[in-house]
GROMACS .gro file of C-alpha atoms in nm:
model
  328
    1MET     CA    1   0.248   1.794  -0.330
    2PRO     CA    2   0.004   1.865  -0.052
    3SER     CA    3  -0.030   2.231   0.035
    4LEU     CA    4   0.159   2.365   0.325
    5ASN     CA    5  -0.019   2.695   0.324
    6CYS     CA    6  -0.319   2.592   0.543
    7SER     CA    7  -0.513   2.856   0.712
    8PHE     CA    8  -0.417   2.983   1.053
    9LYS     CA    9  -0.134   2.726   1.066
   10ALA     CA   10   0.143   2.998   1.072
   11ALA     CA   11  -0.049   3.180   1.368
   12LEU     CA   12  -0.070   2.892   1.568
   13VAL     CA   13   0.298   2.789   1.522
   14PHE     CA   14   0.390   3.139   1.629
   15ALA     CA   15   0.179   3.108   1.926
   16LEU     CA   16   0.331   2.773   2.035
   17GLY     CA   17   0.691   2.936   1.985
   18LEU     CA   18   0.777   2.678   1.709
   19THR     CA   19   1.060   2.838   1.511
   20SER     CA   20   1.054   2.606   1.228
   21LEU     CA   21   0.805   2.446   0.987
   22ALA     CA   22   1.069   2.259   0.782
   23PHE     CA   23   1.139   1.899   0.808
   24SER     CA   24   1.474   1.783   0.940
   25TYR     CA   25   1.635   1.692   0.634
   26THR     CA   26   1.967   1.611   0.775
   27SER     CA   27   1.819   1.305   0.918
   28LEU     CA   28   1.691   1.218   0.575
   29ALA     CA   29   2.043   1.227   0.405
   30ASP     CA   30   2.042   0.858   0.361
   31SER     CA   31   1.756   0.579   0.360
   32PRO     CA   32   1.707   0.260   0.527
   33ILE     CA   33   1.578   0.108   0.227
   34ASP     CA   34   1.785  -0.090  -0.004
   35HIS     CA   35   1.707  -0.014  -0.363
   36LYS     CA   36   1.990  -0.207  -0.503
   37VAL     CA   37   1.782  -0.543  -0.482
   38LEU     CA   38   1.570  -0.419  -0.779
   39LYS     CA   39   1.875  -0.459  -0.990
   40SER     CA   40   1.944  -0.812  -0.878
   41VAL     CA   41   1.698  -0.968  -1.117
   42PRO     CA   42   1.613  -0.898  -1.496
   43LYS     CA   43   1.358  -0.630  -1.512
   44ALA     CA   44   1.013  -0.763  -1.610
   45PRO     CA   45   0.814  -0.596  -1.887
   46VAL     CA   46   0.623  -0.294  -1.767
   47ALA     CA   47   0.281  -0.291  -1.884
   48GLU     CA   48   0.117  -0.003  -2.063
   49VAL     CA   49  -0.076   0.241  -1.832
   50GLN     CA   50  -0.461   0.227  -1.875
   51TYR     CA   51  -0.733   0.432  -1.702
   52ILE     CA   52  -1.076   0.407  -1.558
   53SER     CA   53  -1.288   0.697  -1.433
   54ALA     CA   54  -1.353   0.746  -1.080
   55SER     CA   55  -1.686   0.848  -0.915
   56ASP     CA   56  -1.550   1.221  -0.943
   57SER     CA   57  -1.441   1.161  -1.330
   58SER     CA   58  -1.093   1.182  -1.218
   59LYS     CA   59  -0.847   0.937  -1.408
   60LEU     CA   60  -0.740   0.617  -1.211
   61ALA     CA   61  -0.435   0.441  -1.356
   62PHE     CA   62  -0.363   0.071  -1.362
   63ARG     CA   63  -0.136  -0.178  -1.539
   64GLN     CA   64  -0.256  -0.509  -1.654
   65TYR     CA   65  -0.075  -0.845  -1.693
   66LEU     CA   66  -0.290  -1.105  -1.850
   67PRO     CA   67  -0.207  -1.492  -1.917
   68HIS     CA   68  -0.398  -1.660  -2.194
   69SER     CA   69  -0.638  -1.860  -1.963
   70PRO     CA   70  -0.664  -1.685  -1.626
   71ARG     CA   71  -0.784  -1.860  -1.325
   72ALA     CA   72  -0.837  -1.588  -1.103
   73VAL     CA   73  -0.774  -1.206  -1.081
   74LEU     CA   74  -0.553  -1.000  -0.820
   75LEU     CA   75  -0.593  -0.634  -0.781
   76PHE     CA   76  -0.285  -0.523  -0.594
   77TYR     CA   77  -0.192  -0.176  -0.441
   78HIS     CA   78   0.165  -0.037  -0.390
   79SER     CA   79   0.315   0.101  -0.076
   80ALA     CA   80   0.308   0.467  -0.010
   81GLY     CA   81   0.528   0.696  -0.218
   82LEU     CA   82   0.567   0.398  -0.486
   83HIS     CA   83   0.372   0.333  -0.798
   84SER     CA   84   0.282   0.038  -1.015
   85GLY     CA   85   0.597   0.078  -1.223
   86ILE     CA   86   0.851   0.007  -0.926
   87GLY     CA   87   0.916  -0.348  -0.848
   88TYR     CA   88   0.556  -0.459  -0.893
   89PRO     CA   89   0.586  -0.549  -1.263
   90ASN     CA   90   0.818  -0.843  -1.157
   91LEU     CA   91   0.560  -0.989  -0.914
   92ALA     CA   92   0.256  -0.916  -1.164
   93PHE     CA   93   0.454  -1.059  -1.466
   94GLU     CA   94   0.559  -1.387  -1.286
   95LEU     CA   95   0.201  -1.450  -1.139
   96ALA     CA   96   0.052  -1.395  -1.492
   97ARG     CA   97   0.339  -1.608  -1.670
   98ASP     CA   98   0.373  -1.896  -1.418
   99TYR     CA   99   0.033  -1.912  -1.228
  100ASN     CA  100  -0.228  -1.793  -1.481
  101ILE     CA  101  -0.322  -1.514  -1.257
  102ALA     CA  102  -0.469  -1.176  -1.430
  103VAL     CA  103  -0.293  -0.913  -1.227
  104TYR     CA  104  -0.395  -0.551  -1.209
  105THR     CA  105  -0.142  -0.316  -1.039
  106ALA     CA  106  -0.314   0.021  -0.962
  107ASP     CA  107  -0.176   0.347  -0.899
  108LEU     CA  108  -0.338   0.522  -0.596
  109ARG     CA  109  -0.489   0.870  -0.640
  110GLY     CA  110  -0.197   1.107  -0.596
  111HIS     CA  111   0.054   0.862  -0.706
  112GLY     CA  112   0.202   0.725  -1.032
  113GLU     CA  113  -0.010   0.812  -1.326
  114SER     CA  114  -0.332   0.862  -1.142
  115ALA     CA  115  -0.505   1.191  -1.112
  116GLY     CA  116  -0.462   1.407  -0.801
  117ASP     CA  117  -0.216   1.634  -0.614
  118ARG     CA  118   0.088   1.429  -0.521
  119GLY     CA  119   0.062   1.255  -0.197
  120ASP     CA  120  -0.298   1.379  -0.133
  121ILE     CA  121  -0.639   1.257  -0.172
  122PRO     CA  122  -1.002   1.459  -0.149
  123SER     CA  123  -1.105   1.242   0.140
  124VAL     CA  124  -1.066   0.878   0.278
  125ASP     CA  125  -1.404   0.808   0.162
  126MET     CA  126  -1.305   0.917  -0.206
  127LEU     CA  127  -1.024   0.667  -0.162
  128TRP     CA  128  -1.249   0.377  -0.084
  129LYS     CA  129  -1.459   0.461  -0.393
  130ASP     CA  130  -1.165   0.438  -0.609
  131ILE     CA  131  -1.099   0.090  -0.494
  132ASP     CA  132  -1.462   0.042  -0.527
  133ALA     CA  133  -1.447   0.145  -0.901
  134MET     CA  134  -1.147  -0.087  -0.980
  135VAL     CA  135  -1.315  -0.389  -0.805
  136GLU     CA  136  -1.640  -0.328  -0.997
  137TYR     CA  137  -1.453  -0.288  -1.316
  138LEU     CA  138  -1.269  -0.638  -1.269
  139HIS     CA  139  -1.619  -0.793  -1.168
  140PHE     CA  140  -1.754  -0.672  -1.508
  141GLU     CA  141  -1.461  -0.779  -1.705
  142TYR     CA  142  -1.422  -1.132  -1.528
  143GLN     CA  143  -1.771  -1.236  -1.433
  144ASP     CA  144  -1.679  -1.609  -1.399
  145LEU     CA  145  -1.366  -1.556  -1.187
  146PRO     CA  146  -1.272  -1.481  -0.836
  147ILE     CA  147  -1.151  -1.131  -0.752
  148TYR     CA  148  -0.865  -1.102  -0.491
  149LEU     CA  149  -0.743  -0.774  -0.329
  150GLY     CA  150  -0.375  -0.738  -0.215
  151GLY     CA  151  -0.148  -0.485  -0.097
  152HIS     CA  152   0.237  -0.415   0.007
  153GLY     CA  153   0.372  -0.240   0.285
  154SER     CA  154   0.132   0.039   0.371
  155GLY     CA  155  -0.077  -0.065   0.080
  156ALA     CA  156  -0.169  -0.375   0.267
  157ALA     CA  157  -0.273  -0.138   0.564
  158LEU     CA  158  -0.486   0.035   0.305
  159VAL     CA  159  -0.644  -0.277   0.204
  160LEU     CA  160  -0.715  -0.369   0.560
  161ASN     CA  161  -0.891  -0.021   0.636
  162TYR     CA  162  -1.095  -0.069   0.316
  163ILE     CA  163  -1.242  -0.418   0.389
  164SER     CA  164  -1.309  -0.288   0.761
  165GLU     CA  165  -1.560  -0.039   0.592
  166GLU     CA  166  -1.890  -0.205   0.520
  167PRO     CA  167  -2.025  -0.244   0.287
  168ARG     CA  168  -1.768  -0.265   0.025
  169SER     CA  169  -1.732  -0.429  -0.313
  170PRO     CA  170  -1.699  -0.796  -0.266
  171VAL     CA  171  -1.353  -0.987  -0.308
  172GLU     CA  172  -1.288  -1.347  -0.248
  173GLY     CA  173  -0.988  -1.330  -0.041
  174LEU     CA  174  -0.659  -1.099   0.055
  175VAL     CA  175  -0.296  -1.099   0.013
  176PHE     CA  176  -0.100  -0.892   0.261
  177LEU     CA  177   0.279  -0.854   0.144
  178SER     CA  178   0.512  -0.728   0.430
  179PRO     CA  179   0.233  -0.524   0.582
  180ASN     CA  180   0.303  -0.195   0.744
  181PHE     CA  181   0.006  -0.134   0.975
  182GLY     CA  182   0.151   0.182   1.168
  183ASP     CA  183   0.278   0.254   1.520
  184ASP     CA  184  -0.026   0.108   1.707
  185ALA     CA  185   0.064  -0.249   1.550
  186LYS     CA  186   0.409  -0.216   1.724
  187LEU     CA  187   0.555  -0.400   1.429
  188ASN     CA  188   0.793  -0.121   1.295
  189ARG     CA  189   1.157  -0.145   1.299
  190LYS     CA  190   1.356   0.120   1.434
  191THR     CA  191   1.588   0.252   1.169
  192GLU     CA  192   1.852   0.502   1.141
  193PRO     CA  193   1.791   0.709   0.956
  194VAL     CA  194   1.443   0.707   0.964
  195PHE     CA  195   1.214   0.621   0.701
  196MET     CA  196   0.886   0.816   0.782
  197GLU     CA  197   0.927   1.165   0.948
  198GLU     CA  198   0.664   1.357   1.080
  199ASP     CA  199   0.614   1.739   1.055
  200ALA     CA  200   0.544   1.808   1.409
  201ALA     CA  201   0.399   2.139   1.348
  202THR     CA  202   0.148   2.025   1.098
  203ASN     CA  203   0.031   1.732   1.325
  204LEU     CA  204  -0.002   1.942   1.618
  205TYR     CA  205  -0.209   2.207   1.428
  206SER     CA  206  -0.417   1.915   1.300
  207LYS     CA  207  -0.498   1.797   1.659
  208ALA     CA  208  -0.552   2.147   1.786
  209THR     CA  209  -0.834   2.193   1.548
  210LEU     CA  210  -0.968   1.838   1.591
  211GLY     CA  211  -0.846   1.746   1.256
  212LEU     CA  212  -1.093   1.981   1.088
  213ILE     CA  213  -0.831   2.176   0.922
  214CYS     CA  214  -0.522   2.106   0.731
  215LYS     CA  215  -0.616   1.743   0.622
  216HIS     CA  216  -0.445   1.833   0.292
  217CYS     CA  217  -0.144   1.971   0.445
  218SER     CA  218   0.204   1.783   0.401
  219GLY     CA  219   0.232   1.601   0.740
  220TYR     CA  220   0.483   1.327   0.655
  221SER     CA  221   0.811   1.292   0.449
  222LEU     CA  222   0.907   0.954   0.300
  223ASN     CA  223   1.291   0.875   0.287
  224TYR     CA  224   1.322   0.675  -0.040
  225PRO     CA  225   1.671   0.646  -0.174
  226HIS     CA  226   1.780   0.914  -0.411
  227PRO     CA  227   1.892   0.659  -0.673
  228LEU     CA  228   1.544   0.500  -0.664
  229LYS     CA  229   1.394   0.829  -0.721
  230VAL     CA  230   1.629   0.892  -1.024
  231ASN     CA  231   1.575   0.545  -1.159
  232TYR     CA  232   1.191   0.562  -1.107
  233PRO     CA  233   1.034   0.895  -1.172
  234GLY     CA  234   0.728   0.978  -0.990
  235VAL     CA  235   0.834   0.860  -0.644
  236VAL     CA  236   0.616   1.055  -0.400
  237THR     CA  237   0.806   1.192  -0.090
  238GLU     CA  238   0.540   1.375   0.109
  239LEU     CA  239   0.189   1.272   0.211
  240SER     CA  240  -0.109   1.433   0.330
  241LEU     CA  241  -0.267   1.388   0.678
  242ALA     CA  242  -0.567   1.257   0.483
  243THR     CA  243  -0.353   0.998   0.291
  244VAL     CA  244  -0.164   0.884   0.605
  245SER     CA  245  -0.501   0.835   0.763
  246ALA     CA  246  -0.625   0.625   0.502
  247MET     CA  247  -0.320   0.416   0.514
  248THR     CA  248  -0.301   0.369   0.901
  249PRO     CA  249  -0.522   0.127   1.065
  250ASP     CA  250  -0.686   0.288   1.379
  251LYS     CA  251  -0.721  -0.065   1.543
  252PRO     CA  252  -0.514  -0.293   1.363
  253ALA     CA  253  -0.527  -0.594   1.576
  254LEU     CA  254  -0.906  -0.582   1.621
  255GLN     CA  255  -0.957  -0.529   1.239
  256VAL     CA  256  -0.743  -0.825   1.167
  257LYS     CA  257  -0.954  -1.021   1.423
  258LYS     CA  258  -1.269  -0.914   1.242
  259ILE     CA  259  -1.152  -1.030   0.878
  260ARG     CA  260  -1.409  -1.278   0.752
  261LYS     CA  261  -1.236  -1.350   0.434
  262PRO     CA  262  -0.953  -1.610   0.346
  263PHE     CA  263  -0.623  -1.423   0.371
  264VAL     CA  264  -0.251  -1.488   0.362
  265VAL     CA  265   0.041  -1.294   0.479
  266PHE     CA  266   0.405  -1.312   0.359
  267THR     CA  267   0.649  -1.106   0.531
  268GLY     CA  268   1.034  -1.036   0.431
  269SER     CA  269   1.240  -1.158   0.736
  270LYS     CA  270   1.489  -0.875   0.681
  271ASP     CA  271   1.235  -0.600   0.554
  272GLU     CA  272   1.363  -0.254   0.674
  273LEU     CA  273   1.042  -0.112   0.781
  274VAL     CA  274   0.873  -0.389   0.986
  275GLN     CA  275   0.990  -0.670   1.224
  276GLY     CA  276   0.927  -0.997   1.034
  277GLY     CA  277   0.899  -1.213   1.337
  278ARG     CA  278   0.677  -0.975   1.519
  279THR     CA  279   0.466  -0.949   1.225
  280LYS     CA  280   0.420  -1.324   1.200
  281MET     CA  281   0.333  -1.345   1.583
  282PHE     CA  282   0.090  -1.048   1.529
  283PHE     CA  283  -0.117  -1.233   1.276
  284LYS     CA  284  -0.071  -1.566   1.466
  285GLN     CA  285  -0.233  -1.390   1.778
  286ASN     CA  286  -0.508  -1.213   1.590
  287GLY     CA  287  -0.591  -1.370   1.280
  288ARG     CA  288  -0.894  -1.607   1.305
  289GLU     CA  289  -0.941  -1.959   1.184
  290PRO     CA  290  -1.046  -2.060   0.916
  291TRP     CA  291  -0.978  -1.729   0.763
  292LEU     CA  292  -0.592  -1.682   0.817
  293GLU     CA  293  -0.470  -1.954   0.564
  294LYS     CA  294  -0.095  -1.875   0.545
  295ASN     CA  295   0.136  -1.662   0.753
  296GLU     CA  296   0.501  -1.700   0.655
  297LEU     CA  297   0.826  -1.519   0.664
  298LEU     CA  298   1.023  -1.505   0.341
  299LYS     CA  299   1.382  -1.552   0.440
  300GLY     CA  300   1.641  -1.289   0.390
  301GLU     CA  301   1.398  -1.075   0.180
  302THR     CA  302   1.359  -0.705   0.216
  303HIS     CA  303   1.096  -0.427   0.177
  304LEU     CA  304   1.158  -0.437  -0.209
  305SER     CA  305   1.321  -0.772  -0.262
  306VAL     CA  306   0.996  -0.949  -0.147
  307LEU     CA  307   0.809  -0.813  -0.453
  308LEU     CA  308   1.081  -1.025  -0.672
  309LYS     CA  309   1.057  -1.351  -0.458
  310ALA     CA  310   0.677  -1.362  -0.344
  311ALA     CA  311   0.526  -1.472  -0.671
  312PRO     CA  312   0.550  -1.851  -0.612
  313GLU     CA  313   0.383  -1.831  -0.256
  314ILE     CA  314   0.104  -1.602  -0.364
  315GLY     CA  315   0.049  -1.777  -0.711
  316GLU     CA  316   0.006  -2.115  -0.539
  317TRP     CA  317  -0.239  -1.994  -0.270
  318LEU     CA  318  -0.437  -1.817  -0.538
  319ASN     CA  319  -0.446  -2.121  -0.769
  320GLY     CA  320  -0.537  -2.351  -0.471
  321HIS     CA  321  -0.815  -2.120  -0.336
  322SER     CA  322  -0.962  -2.049  -0.664
  323GLU     CA  323  -0.979  -2.404  -0.748
  324GLN     CA  324  -1.161  -2.477  -0.423
  325LEU     CA  325  -1.413  -2.208  -0.510
  326ALA     CA  326  -1.469  -2.371  -0.849
  327GLN     CA  327  -1.541  -2.718  -0.698
  328ASN     CA  328  -1.799  -2.579  -0.457
   0.00000   0.00000   0.00000
């Protein structure tokens, strides 16, 4: 868990007359996330954890789901606080079995089985290097196949930020699944109780120091359901300011307008965290032709159930696009 013992924080909080550094856990008694949907279908086999070394020699965990004759490769990142063993095995297994897609679900640094303090990263640039390492590994393993990059929820925001940084390791296309691009995108759904709660003292301290201090302080709490945390050990419930920065686009509309790779967007119409209709309109307004190839609502799907139902849409697009590449 990111450290809360950052230098000078207590002094500033005292000077500002703030009497509490604790999160308001009374509002986190329940969660807006419906975890029961994960039990609505049989669990897919969960692939064994494997590792590669990051640029700083830390271990980065991933799971691989391999068909006999893969047509394409998808590297997919989970949403904040989750990991590759929660819901993502269903998506990956179905893509591999039914669409011959080799799927690699990675654990972000500080999440799941990857190294690092829980919910924290050394720096945003280090996280980009982690993704570089995974993409380069896949290019080495699959020299004749197209590599695609995707993410779910705030994992989709991570992907958007990653490709906005140039130069980055090349991929052929992008998959955004119920993307959560933060407050500036104005797509968030208001929930009661809230899902993500800010530690006002930590954020105020960071702003007062121009972000130079307390990057690794715990600045946000994630309100995942207690049964989800019990059934899937390893859920992260606190994020550092550095991690949230990496998963929050500064200018989401402009960043989407600048995408120059084929990409698709699938959003659950009943996602508890983002408004499906507004998300579709956001991409319709900001996605550019010919790059935005699909922008669809998955009727009735929630933040987690979309992981169980999106494989046909994703698989059909990956197969179609990879076939086009093979013909050119």
